[in-house]
């Protein structure tokens, strides 16, 4: 076989092989999916989901950006920083383990929600009440936490009500 024929045959094989090659995707390109899966967006979280997520935190949030993920702005200063409030408001105790956590929405509306978290701590039932507001963006934030068994709430402990009219709604 002459060199010209070999080159022509080789070119033919390469042309056919190139037709059968799948489209090459570079390393930084996204691979197209048959059905895109929606990402979980923080603004889509339900009031129950927000309170549940707070309980899943290994410790209470104390850095302001972290506190802002859960709480309305009036509570952020009092809950962030080194001083904080001195106990785990989620548990109504200094510390400890809880079991049987149940989070239930007891009242709801377009701009607000009331949640009760029930659990056992040291073999005793505990209930915590959460008030939430909905921001214009659709995100939910906690505006207050109250102990059902004891006489305290976060707005009083953090001074979040200072300077506010008692009849006004807390800022979200």
PDB file of C-alpha atoms in Angstrom:
ATOM      1  CA  UNK A   1       0.000   0.000   0.000  1.00  0.00           C
ATOM      2  CA  UNK A   2       1.327   3.384  -0.893  1.00  0.00           C
ATOM      3  CA  UNK A   3       1.800   6.140   1.640  1.00  0.00           C
ATOM      4  CA  UNK A   4      -1.021   8.131   0.075  1.00  0.00           C
ATOM      5  CA  UNK A   5      -3.481   5.288   0.418  1.00  0.00           C
ATOM      6  CA  UNK A   6      -2.426   4.695   4.046  1.00  0.00           C
ATOM      7  CA  UNK A   7      -2.971   8.365   4.876  1.00  0.00           C
ATOM      8  CA  UNK A   8      -6.380   8.349   3.174  1.00  0.00           C
ATOM      9  CA  UNK A   9      -7.453   5.185   5.053  1.00  0.00           C
ATOM     10  CA  UNK A  10      -6.155   6.584   8.347  1.00  0.00           C
ATOM     11  CA  UNK A  11      -7.976   9.888   7.729  1.00  0.00           C
ATOM     12  CA  UNK A  12     -11.170   7.943   7.031  1.00  0.00           C
ATOM     13  CA  UNK A  13     -10.856   5.984  10.285  1.00  0.00           C
ATOM     14  CA  UNK A  14     -10.238   9.184  12.223  1.00  0.00           C
ATOM     15  CA  UNK A  15     -13.251  10.852  10.633  1.00  0.00           C
ATOM     16  CA  UNK A  16     -15.511   7.917  11.539  1.00  0.00           C
ATOM     17  CA  UNK A  17     -14.066   7.712  15.060  1.00  0.00           C
ATOM     18  CA  UNK A  18     -14.667  11.419  15.603  1.00  0.00           C
ATOM     19  CA  UNK A  19     -18.346  10.985  14.755  1.00  0.00           C
ATOM     20  CA  UNK A  20     -18.813   8.405  17.512  1.00  0.00           C
ATOM     21  CA  UNK A  21     -17.093  10.428  20.267  1.00  0.00           C
ATOM     22  CA  UNK A  22     -19.410  11.804  22.959  1.00  0.00           C
ATOM     23  CA  UNK A  23     -19.327  15.536  23.552  1.00  0.00           C
ATOM     24  CA  UNK A  24     -16.388  16.340  25.750  1.00  0.00           C
ATOM     25  CA  UNK A  25     -17.103  18.307  28.932  1.00  0.00           C
ATOM     26  CA  UNK A  26     -14.290  20.338  30.383  1.00  0.00           C
ATOM     27  CA  UNK A  27     -13.479  19.933  34.076  1.00  0.00           C
ATOM     28  CA  UNK A  28     -15.010  23.266  35.091  1.00  0.00           C
ATOM     29  CA  UNK A  29     -18.210  22.897  33.081  1.00  0.00           C
ATOM     30  CA  UNK A  30     -21.430  21.759  34.691  1.00  0.00           C
ATOM     31  CA  UNK A  31     -22.709  18.373  33.624  1.00  0.00           C
ATOM     32  CA  UNK A  32     -26.235  18.754  32.288  1.00  0.00           C
ATOM     33  CA  UNK A  33     -28.761  16.861  34.381  1.00  0.00           C
ATOM     34  CA  UNK A  34     -31.879  15.168  33.082  1.00  0.00           C
ATOM     35  CA  UNK A  35     -33.961  16.810  35.835  1.00  0.00           C
ATOM     36  CA  UNK A  36     -32.515  19.604  37.921  1.00  0.00           C
ATOM     37  CA  UNK A  37     -32.960  19.125  41.654  1.00  0.00           C
ATOM     38  CA  UNK A  38     -33.936  22.235  43.601  1.00  0.00           C
ATOM     39  CA  UNK A  39     -31.540  23.384  46.298  1.00  0.00           C
ATOM     40  CA  UNK A  40     -32.868  23.924  49.803  1.00  0.00           C
ATOM     41  CA  UNK A  41     -33.137  27.677  50.226  1.00  0.00           C
ATOM     42  CA  UNK A  42     -33.076  29.258  53.700  1.00  0.00           C
ATOM     43  CA  UNK A  43     -36.055  31.448  52.789  1.00  0.00           C
ATOM     44  CA  UNK A  44     -38.111  28.317  52.106  1.00  0.00           C
ATOM     45  CA  UNK A  45     -37.593  26.976  55.647  1.00  0.00           C
ATOM     46  CA  UNK A  46     -40.783  26.599  57.666  1.00  0.00           C
ATOM     47  CA  UNK A  47     -41.149  28.043  61.186  1.00  0.00           C
ATOM     48  CA  UNK A  48     -40.951  24.499  62.592  1.00  0.00           C
ATOM     49  CA  UNK A  49     -37.856  23.829  60.500  1.00  0.00           C
ATOM     50  CA  UNK A  50     -36.113  26.946  61.805  1.00  0.00           C
ATOM     51  CA  UNK A  51     -36.739  26.003  65.454  1.00  0.00           C
ATOM     52  CA  UNK A  52     -35.739  22.381  64.757  1.00  0.00           C
ATOM     53  CA  UNK A  53     -32.497  23.611  63.134  1.00  0.00           C
ATOM     54  CA  UNK A  54     -31.752  25.732  66.216  1.00  0.00           C
ATOM     55  CA  UNK A  55     -32.034  22.620  68.402  1.00  0.00           C
ATOM     56  CA  UNK A  56     -29.709  20.720  66.054  1.00  0.00           C
ATOM     57  CA  UNK A  57     -26.922  23.245  66.663  1.00  0.00           C
ATOM     58  CA  UNK A  58     -24.265  21.707  68.952  1.00  0.00           C
ATOM     59  CA  UNK A  59     -24.263  24.906  71.053  1.00  0.00           C
ATOM     60  CA  UNK A  60     -26.257  28.120  71.114  1.00  0.00           C
ATOM     61  CA  UNK A  61     -25.135  30.532  68.398  1.00  0.00           C
ATOM     62  CA  UNK A  62     -23.117  33.449  69.806  1.00  0.00           C
ATOM     63  CA  UNK A  63     -21.461  35.056  66.759  1.00  0.00           C
ATOM     64  CA  UNK A  64     -23.722  37.805  65.370  1.00  0.00           C
ATOM     65  CA  UNK A  65     -23.807  36.434  61.779  1.00  0.00           C
ATOM     66  CA  UNK A  66     -24.772  33.011  63.152  1.00  0.00           C
ATOM     67  CA  UNK A  67     -27.383  34.461  65.529  1.00  0.00           C
ATOM     68  CA  UNK A  68     -28.924  36.376  62.584  1.00  0.00           C
ATOM     69  CA  UNK A  69     -29.668  33.076  60.832  1.00  0.00           C
ATOM     70  CA  UNK A  70     -32.271  32.347  63.521  1.00  0.00           C
ATOM     71  CA  UNK A  71     -33.251  35.554  65.317  1.00  0.00           C
ATOM     72  CA  UNK A  72     -34.812  38.905  64.471  1.00  0.00           C
ATOM     73  CA  UNK A  73     -32.476  41.878  64.716  1.00  0.00           C
ATOM     74  CA  UNK A  74     -33.607  43.199  68.152  1.00  0.00           C
ATOM     75  CA  UNK A  75     -32.341  39.975  69.793  1.00  0.00           C
ATOM     76  CA  UNK A  76     -29.001  39.776  67.956  1.00  0.00           C
ATOM     77  CA  UNK A  77     -26.972  42.136  70.171  1.00  0.00           C
ATOM     78  CA  UNK A  78     -28.141  40.519  73.410  1.00  0.00           C
ATOM     79  CA  UNK A  79     -27.490  36.969  72.181  1.00  0.00           C
ATOM     80  CA  UNK A  80     -24.147  37.561  70.480  1.00  0.00           C
ATOM     81  CA  UNK A  81     -20.821  38.321  72.033  1.00  0.00           C
ATOM     82  CA  UNK A  82     -19.005  36.908  75.011  1.00  0.00           C
ATOM     83  CA  UNK A  83     -21.508  37.767  77.724  1.00  0.00           C
ATOM     84  CA  UNK A  84     -24.687  36.413  76.154  1.00  0.00           C
ATOM     85  CA  UNK A  85     -27.359  35.426  78.654  1.00  0.00           C
ATOM     86  CA  UNK A  86     -25.466  32.772  80.619  1.00  0.00           C
ATOM     87  CA  UNK A  87     -27.523  29.651  79.916  1.00  0.00           C
ATOM     88  CA  UNK A  88     -28.903  27.568  77.068  1.00  0.00           C
ATOM     89  CA  UNK A  89     -32.269  29.199  76.394  1.00  0.00           C
ATOM     90  CA  UNK A  90     -33.254  26.300  74.128  1.00  0.00           C
ATOM     91  CA  UNK A  91     -33.141  23.902  77.089  1.00  0.00           C
ATOM     92  CA  UNK A  92     -34.232  26.285  79.880  1.00  0.00           C
ATOM     93  CA  UNK A  93     -31.071  25.135  81.669  1.00  0.00           C
ATOM     94  CA  UNK A  94     -27.317  25.662  81.919  1.00  0.00           C
ATOM     95  CA  UNK A  95     -26.672  22.586  79.820  1.00  0.00           C
ATOM     96  CA  UNK A  96     -27.714  18.975  79.464  1.00  0.00           C
ATOM     97  CA  UNK A  97     -29.032  16.503  76.994  1.00  0.00           C
ATOM     98  CA  UNK A  98     -32.591  16.315  75.767  1.00  0.00           C
ATOM     99  CA  UNK A  99     -34.646  13.476  74.341  1.00  0.00           C
ATOM    100  CA  UNK A 100     -37.922  13.153  72.469  1.00  0.00           C
ATOM    101  CA  UNK A 101     -37.853  16.612  70.848  1.00  0.00           C
ATOM    102  CA  UNK A 102     -41.173  17.516  69.206  1.00  0.00           C
ATOM    103  CA  UNK A 103     -41.646  20.854  67.450  1.00  0.00           C
ATOM    104  CA  UNK A 104     -45.220  21.919  66.711  1.00  0.00           C
ATOM    105  CA  UNK A 105     -46.766  25.024  65.200  1.00  0.00           C
ATOM    106  CA  UNK A 106     -49.626  26.133  67.465  1.00  0.00           C
ATOM    107  CA  UNK A 107     -50.693  29.284  65.586  1.00  0.00           C
ATOM    108  CA  UNK A 108     -49.858  30.721  62.195  1.00  0.00           C
ATOM    109  CA  UNK A 109     -50.591  33.605  59.917  1.00  0.00           C
ATOM    110  CA  UNK A 110     -49.010  35.188  56.864  1.00  0.00           C
ATOM    111  CA  UNK A 111     -46.584  37.274  58.946  1.00  0.00           C
ATOM    112  CA  UNK A 112     -46.187  35.306  62.177  1.00  0.00           C
ATOM    113  CA  UNK A 113     -46.108  31.904  63.789  1.00  0.00           C
ATOM    114  CA  UNK A 114     -46.137  30.410  67.288  1.00  0.00           C
ATOM    115  CA  UNK A 115     -44.152  27.235  67.915  1.00  0.00           C
ATOM    116  CA  UNK A 116     -43.893  24.996  70.969  1.00  0.00           C
ATOM    117  CA  UNK A 117     -40.874  22.738  71.421  1.00  0.00           C
ATOM    118  CA  UNK A 118     -41.459  19.854  73.829  1.00  0.00           C
ATOM    119  CA  UNK A 119     -38.762  17.510  75.078  1.00  0.00           C
ATOM    120  CA  UNK A 120     -37.490  15.633  78.117  1.00  0.00           C
ATOM    121  CA  UNK A 121     -34.481  16.886  80.058  1.00  0.00           C
ATOM    122  CA  UNK A 122     -33.184  14.878  83.001  1.00  0.00           C
ATOM    123  CA  UNK A 123     -36.342  12.751  82.842  1.00  0.00           C
ATOM    124  CA  UNK A 124     -38.703  15.734  83.143  1.00  0.00           C
ATOM    125  CA  UNK A 125     -40.931  17.264  80.460  1.00  0.00           C
ATOM    126  CA  UNK A 126     -39.996  20.761  79.308  1.00  0.00           C
ATOM    127  CA  UNK A 127     -41.854  23.091  76.930  1.00  0.00           C
ATOM    128  CA  UNK A 128     -40.446  26.181  75.244  1.00  0.00           C
ATOM    129  CA  UNK A 129     -42.599  28.686  73.315  1.00  0.00           C
ATOM    130  CA  UNK A 130     -41.212  30.455  70.229  1.00  0.00           C
ATOM    131  CA  UNK A 131     -42.679  33.505  68.478  1.00  0.00           C
ATOM    132  CA  UNK A 132     -41.613  34.011  64.869  1.00  0.00           C
ATOM    133  CA  UNK A 133     -42.053  36.711  62.260  1.00  0.00           C
ATOM    134  CA  UNK A 134     -41.856  36.509  58.492  1.00  0.00           C
ATOM    135  CA  UNK A 135     -39.628  38.999  56.712  1.00  0.00           C
ATOM    136  CA  UNK A 136     -40.577  40.627  53.426  1.00  0.00           C
ATOM    137  CA  UNK A 137     -38.129  38.206  51.765  1.00  0.00           C
ATOM    138  CA  UNK A 138     -40.162  35.258  53.110  1.00  0.00           C
ATOM    139  CA  UNK A 139     -37.541  34.162  55.648  1.00  0.00           C
ATOM    140  CA  UNK A 140     -38.682  33.306  59.174  1.00  0.00           C
ATOM    141  CA  UNK A 141     -36.925  34.664  62.272  1.00  0.00           C
ATOM    142  CA  UNK A 142     -37.469  34.103  65.995  1.00  0.00           C
ATOM    143  CA  UNK A 143     -38.694  37.226  67.830  1.00  0.00           C
ATOM    144  CA  UNK A 144     -38.953  35.701  71.309  1.00  0.00           C
ATOM    145  CA  UNK A 145     -38.398  32.500  73.293  1.00  0.00           C
ATOM    146  CA  UNK A 146     -40.362  31.896  76.489  1.00  0.00           C
ATOM    147  CA  UNK A 147     -40.081  29.242  79.147  1.00  0.00           C
ATOM    148  CA  UNK A 148     -43.470  27.631  79.716  1.00  0.00           C
ATOM    149  CA  UNK A 149     -42.470  26.318  83.168  1.00  0.00           C
ATOM    150  CA  UNK A 150     -40.398  29.283  84.391  1.00  0.00           C
ATOM    151  CA  UNK A 151     -41.002  33.014  84.303  1.00  0.00           C
ATOM    152  CA  UNK A 152     -38.546  34.379  81.708  1.00  0.00           C
ATOM    153  CA  UNK A 153     -38.373  35.323  78.047  1.00  0.00           C
ATOM    154  CA  UNK A 154     -35.487  36.310  75.786  1.00  0.00           C
ATOM    155  CA  UNK A 155     -36.813  39.770  74.963  1.00  0.00           C
ATOM    156  CA  UNK A 156     -36.669  40.716  78.655  1.00  0.00           C
ATOM    157  CA  UNK A 157     -33.314  39.006  79.281  1.00  0.00           C
ATOM    158  CA  UNK A 158     -31.621  40.671  76.308  1.00  0.00           C
ATOM    159  CA  UNK A 159     -33.237  44.085  76.713  1.00  0.00           C
ATOM    160  CA  UNK A 160     -34.707  43.792  73.217  1.00  0.00           C
ATOM    161  CA  UNK A 161     -37.848  45.667  74.305  1.00  0.00           C
ATOM    162  CA  UNK A 162     -35.926  48.711  75.534  1.00  0.00           C
ATOM    163  CA  UNK A 163     -37.241  51.838  73.853  1.00  0.00           C
ATOM    164  CA  UNK A 164     -40.145  50.082  72.113  1.00  0.00           C
ATOM    165  CA  UNK A 165     -43.791  50.930  72.569  1.00  0.00           C
ATOM    166  CA  UNK A 166     -45.454  48.027  74.424  1.00  0.00           C
ATOM    167  CA  UNK A 167     -48.268  47.929  71.867  1.00  0.00           C
ATOM    168  CA  UNK A 168     -45.955  47.649  68.847  1.00  0.00           C
ATOM    169  CA  UNK A 169     -44.923  44.435  67.140  1.00  0.00           C
ATOM    170  CA  UNK A 170     -41.246  43.469  67.547  1.00  0.00           C
ATOM    171  CA  UNK A 171     -39.069  44.262  64.537  1.00  0.00           C
ATOM    172  CA  UNK A 172     -38.369  41.346  62.272  1.00  0.00           C
TER     173      UNK A 172
END
